[in-house]
PDB file of C-alpha atoms in Angstrom:
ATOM      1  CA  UNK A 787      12.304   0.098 -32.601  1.00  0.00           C
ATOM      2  CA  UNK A 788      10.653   0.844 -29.149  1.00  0.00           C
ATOM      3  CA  UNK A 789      12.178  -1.165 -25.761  1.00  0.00           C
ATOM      4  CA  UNK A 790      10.264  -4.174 -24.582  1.00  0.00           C
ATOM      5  CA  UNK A 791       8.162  -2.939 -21.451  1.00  0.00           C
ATOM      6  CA  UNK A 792       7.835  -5.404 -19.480  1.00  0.00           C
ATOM      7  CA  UNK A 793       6.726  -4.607 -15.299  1.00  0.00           C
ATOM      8  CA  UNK A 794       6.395  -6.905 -12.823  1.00  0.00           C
ATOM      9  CA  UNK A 795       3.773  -6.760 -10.215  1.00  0.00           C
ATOM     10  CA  UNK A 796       1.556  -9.221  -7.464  1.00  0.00           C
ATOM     11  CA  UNK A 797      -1.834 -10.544  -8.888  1.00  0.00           C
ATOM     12  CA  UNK A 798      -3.736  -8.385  -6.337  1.00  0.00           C
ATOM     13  CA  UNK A 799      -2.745  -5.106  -7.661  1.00  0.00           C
ATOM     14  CA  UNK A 800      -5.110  -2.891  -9.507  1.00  0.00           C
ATOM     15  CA  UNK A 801      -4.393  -2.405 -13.525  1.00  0.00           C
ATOM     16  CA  UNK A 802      -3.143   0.395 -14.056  1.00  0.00           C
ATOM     17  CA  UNK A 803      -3.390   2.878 -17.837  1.00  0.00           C
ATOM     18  CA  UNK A 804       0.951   1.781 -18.072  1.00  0.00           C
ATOM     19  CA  UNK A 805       0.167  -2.320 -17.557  1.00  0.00           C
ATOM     20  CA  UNK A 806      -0.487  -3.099 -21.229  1.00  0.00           C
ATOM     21  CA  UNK A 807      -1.801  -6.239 -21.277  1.00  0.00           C
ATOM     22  CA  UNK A 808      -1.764  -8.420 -18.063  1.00  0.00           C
ATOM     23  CA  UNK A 809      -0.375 -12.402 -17.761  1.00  0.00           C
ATOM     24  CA  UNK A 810      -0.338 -14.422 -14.741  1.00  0.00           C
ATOM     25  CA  UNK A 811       3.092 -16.512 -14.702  1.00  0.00           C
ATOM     26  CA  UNK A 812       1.848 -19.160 -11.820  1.00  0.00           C
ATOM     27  CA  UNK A 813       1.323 -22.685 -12.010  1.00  0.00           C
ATOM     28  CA  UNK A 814      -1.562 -22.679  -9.640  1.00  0.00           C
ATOM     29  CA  UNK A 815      -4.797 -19.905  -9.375  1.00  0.00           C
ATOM     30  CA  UNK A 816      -3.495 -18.398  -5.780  1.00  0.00           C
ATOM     31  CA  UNK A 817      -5.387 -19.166  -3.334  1.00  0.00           C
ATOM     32  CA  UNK A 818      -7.643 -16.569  -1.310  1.00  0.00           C
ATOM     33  CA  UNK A 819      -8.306 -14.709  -4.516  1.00  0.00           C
ATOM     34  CA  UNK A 820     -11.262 -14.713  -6.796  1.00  0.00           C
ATOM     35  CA  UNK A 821     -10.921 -15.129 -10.567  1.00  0.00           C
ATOM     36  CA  UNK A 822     -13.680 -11.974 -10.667  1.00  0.00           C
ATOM     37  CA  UNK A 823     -11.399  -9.840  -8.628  1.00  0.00           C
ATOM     38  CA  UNK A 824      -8.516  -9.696 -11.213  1.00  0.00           C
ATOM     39  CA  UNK A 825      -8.073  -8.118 -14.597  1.00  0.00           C
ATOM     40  CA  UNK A 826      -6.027 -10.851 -16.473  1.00  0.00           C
ATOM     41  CA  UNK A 827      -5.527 -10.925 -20.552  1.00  0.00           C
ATOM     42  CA  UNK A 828      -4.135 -14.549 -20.350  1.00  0.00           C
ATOM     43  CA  UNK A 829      -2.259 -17.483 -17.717  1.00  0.00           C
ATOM     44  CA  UNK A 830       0.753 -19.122 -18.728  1.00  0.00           C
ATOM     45  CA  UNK A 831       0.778 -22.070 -16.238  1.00  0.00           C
ATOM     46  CA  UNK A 832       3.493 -23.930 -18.456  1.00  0.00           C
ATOM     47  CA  UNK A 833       6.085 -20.865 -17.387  1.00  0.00           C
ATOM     48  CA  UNK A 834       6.076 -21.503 -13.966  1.00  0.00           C
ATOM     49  CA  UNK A 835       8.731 -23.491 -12.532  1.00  0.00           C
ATOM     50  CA  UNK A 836       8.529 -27.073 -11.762  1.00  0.00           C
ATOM     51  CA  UNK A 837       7.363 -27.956  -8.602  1.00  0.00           C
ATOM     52  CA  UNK A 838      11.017 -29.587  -7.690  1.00  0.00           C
ATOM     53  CA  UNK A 839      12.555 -25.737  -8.355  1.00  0.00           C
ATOM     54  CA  UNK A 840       9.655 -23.807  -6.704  1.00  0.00           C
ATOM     55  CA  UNK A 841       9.758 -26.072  -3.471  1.00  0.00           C
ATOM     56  CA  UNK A 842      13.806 -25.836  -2.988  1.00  0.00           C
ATOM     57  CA  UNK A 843      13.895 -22.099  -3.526  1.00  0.00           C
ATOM     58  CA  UNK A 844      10.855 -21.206  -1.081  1.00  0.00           C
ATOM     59  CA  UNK A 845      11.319 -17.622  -1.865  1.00  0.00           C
ATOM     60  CA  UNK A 846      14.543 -17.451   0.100  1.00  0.00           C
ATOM     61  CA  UNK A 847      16.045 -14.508  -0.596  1.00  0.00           C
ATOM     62  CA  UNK A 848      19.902 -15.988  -0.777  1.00  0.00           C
ATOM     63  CA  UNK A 849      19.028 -18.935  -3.146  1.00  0.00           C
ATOM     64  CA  UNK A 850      17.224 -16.293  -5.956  1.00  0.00           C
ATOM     65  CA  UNK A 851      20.362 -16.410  -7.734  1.00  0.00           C
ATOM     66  CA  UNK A 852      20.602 -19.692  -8.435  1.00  0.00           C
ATOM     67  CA  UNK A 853      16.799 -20.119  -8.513  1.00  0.00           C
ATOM     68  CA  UNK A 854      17.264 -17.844 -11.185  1.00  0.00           C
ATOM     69  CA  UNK A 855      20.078 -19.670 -13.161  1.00  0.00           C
ATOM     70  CA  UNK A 856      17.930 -22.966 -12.558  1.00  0.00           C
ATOM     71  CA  UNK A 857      14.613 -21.558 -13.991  1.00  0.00           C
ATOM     72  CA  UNK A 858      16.324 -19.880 -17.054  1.00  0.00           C
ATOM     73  CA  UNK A 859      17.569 -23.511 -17.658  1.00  0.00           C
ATOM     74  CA  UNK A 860      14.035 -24.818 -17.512  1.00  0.00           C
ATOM     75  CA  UNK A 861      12.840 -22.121 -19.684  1.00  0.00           C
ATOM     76  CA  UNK A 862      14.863 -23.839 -22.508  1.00  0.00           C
ATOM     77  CA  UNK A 863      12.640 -26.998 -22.634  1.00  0.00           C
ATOM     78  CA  UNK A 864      10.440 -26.946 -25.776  1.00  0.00           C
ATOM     79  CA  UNK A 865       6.714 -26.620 -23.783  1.00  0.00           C
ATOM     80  CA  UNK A 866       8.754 -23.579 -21.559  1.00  0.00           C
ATOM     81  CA  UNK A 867      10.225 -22.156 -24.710  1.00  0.00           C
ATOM     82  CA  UNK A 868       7.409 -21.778 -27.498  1.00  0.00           C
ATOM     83  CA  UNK A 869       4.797 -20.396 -24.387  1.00  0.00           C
ATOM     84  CA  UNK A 870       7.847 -18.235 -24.125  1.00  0.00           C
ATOM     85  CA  UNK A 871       8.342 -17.295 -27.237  1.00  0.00           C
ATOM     86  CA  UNK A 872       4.321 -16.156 -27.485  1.00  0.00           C
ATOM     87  CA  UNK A 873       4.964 -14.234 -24.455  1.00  0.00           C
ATOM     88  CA  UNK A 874       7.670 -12.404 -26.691  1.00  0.00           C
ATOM     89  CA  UNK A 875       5.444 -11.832 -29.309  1.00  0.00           C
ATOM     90  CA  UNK A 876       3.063 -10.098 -26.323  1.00  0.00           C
ATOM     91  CA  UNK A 877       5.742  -7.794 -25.078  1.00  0.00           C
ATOM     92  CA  UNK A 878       7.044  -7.083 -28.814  1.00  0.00           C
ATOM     93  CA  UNK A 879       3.075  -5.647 -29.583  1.00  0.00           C
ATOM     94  CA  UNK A 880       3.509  -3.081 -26.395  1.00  0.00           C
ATOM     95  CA  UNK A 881       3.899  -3.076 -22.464  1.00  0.00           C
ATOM     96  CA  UNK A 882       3.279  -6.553 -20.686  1.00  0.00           C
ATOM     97  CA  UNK A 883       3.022  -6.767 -16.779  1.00  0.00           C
ATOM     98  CA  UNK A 884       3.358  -9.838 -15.343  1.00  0.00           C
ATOM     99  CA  UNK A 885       1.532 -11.051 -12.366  1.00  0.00           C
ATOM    100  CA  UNK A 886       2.386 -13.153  -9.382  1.00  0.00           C
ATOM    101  CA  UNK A 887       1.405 -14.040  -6.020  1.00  0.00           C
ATOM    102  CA  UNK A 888       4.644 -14.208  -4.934  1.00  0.00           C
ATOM    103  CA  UNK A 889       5.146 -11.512  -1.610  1.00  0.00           C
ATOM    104  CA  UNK A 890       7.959 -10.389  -3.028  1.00  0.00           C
ATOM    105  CA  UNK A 891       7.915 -10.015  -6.760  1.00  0.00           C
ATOM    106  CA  UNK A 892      11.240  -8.641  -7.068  1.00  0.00           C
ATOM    107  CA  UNK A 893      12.534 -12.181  -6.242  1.00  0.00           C
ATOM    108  CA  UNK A 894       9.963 -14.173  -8.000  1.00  0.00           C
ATOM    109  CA  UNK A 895       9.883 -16.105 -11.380  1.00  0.00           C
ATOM    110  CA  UNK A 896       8.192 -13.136 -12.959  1.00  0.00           C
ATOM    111  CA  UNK A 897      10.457 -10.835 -12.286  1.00  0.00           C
ATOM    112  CA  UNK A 898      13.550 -13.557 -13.865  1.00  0.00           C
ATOM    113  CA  UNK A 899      10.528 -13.669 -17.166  1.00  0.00           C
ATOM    114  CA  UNK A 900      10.869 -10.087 -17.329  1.00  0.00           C
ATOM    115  CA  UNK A 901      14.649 -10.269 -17.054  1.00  0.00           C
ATOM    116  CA  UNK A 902      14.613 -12.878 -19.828  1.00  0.00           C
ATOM    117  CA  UNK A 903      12.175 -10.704 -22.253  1.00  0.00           C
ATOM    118  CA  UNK A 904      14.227  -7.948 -22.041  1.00  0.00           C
ATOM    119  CA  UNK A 905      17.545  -9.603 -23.108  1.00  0.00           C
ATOM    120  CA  UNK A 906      15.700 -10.215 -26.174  1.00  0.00           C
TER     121      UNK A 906
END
C-alpha cells in the first residue's frame, strides 16, 4: 500500500504536476483573492477551527502546540469528523495538498490536517 501524500501549501501558490488534487481547509474565502485566480478541487469550511480557537491562537508561533492539541480535539466532533473522514478517502485515492491563507503554513491548521491524515 502506497503512503498518504499529503503537502501543505498557501492558497496563492500555483498547482503544481505533484499537488494531486487541491482542498482549501479555511472557514472563510481569503480575502484579496479571486475565486478565478485559484485551482481548487473542493473547500472544506467545516474543518476549520472554530472561531473561539482561531482567534486565541492568532498564528502565534509559541501557542501552535496547543493550538494543535485543541484543534485535533475539535476534529473529533461528528460534522469535523465525517468531512474528515472524506478528506481521508481523498488522500487514500493519491496526493492531496491542502491550501491555506495562513502566512505561515507550517504553523497553520492545514499543516495539523496533514499531520492528522498521515497518522492514519
Amino acid at each position: 500500500m502506497q503512503p498518504t501524500v499529503v503537502r501543505v501549501a498557501r492558497l496563492t501558490e500555483p498547482a503544481g504536476p505533484a499537488d494531486g488534487t487541491r482542498v482549501l481547509v479555511e472557514r472563510l474565502w481569503p480575502r484579496g483573492t479571486a475565486r478565478t485566480a485559484v485551482v481548487l478541487d473542493g473547500w472544506y469550511r467545516r474543518l476549520a477551527p472554530s472561531d473561539a480557537l482561531r482567534t486565541w491562537y492568532g498564528h502565534d508561533p509559541e501557542r501552535f502546540a496547543e493550538f494543535a492539541e485543541r484543534y485535533r480535539a475539535e476534529l473529533r466532533e461528528p460534522d469535523r469528523a465525517e468531512a474528515l473522514a472524506r478528506l481521508r478517502e481523498l488522500a487514500s485515492s493519491g496526493p492531496l495538498t491542502l491550501l491555506t491563507a495562513s502566512g505561515s503554513p507550517s504553523i497553520s491548521q492545514a499543516a495539523v490536517l496533514a499531520a492528522v491524515l498521515a497518522e492514519g
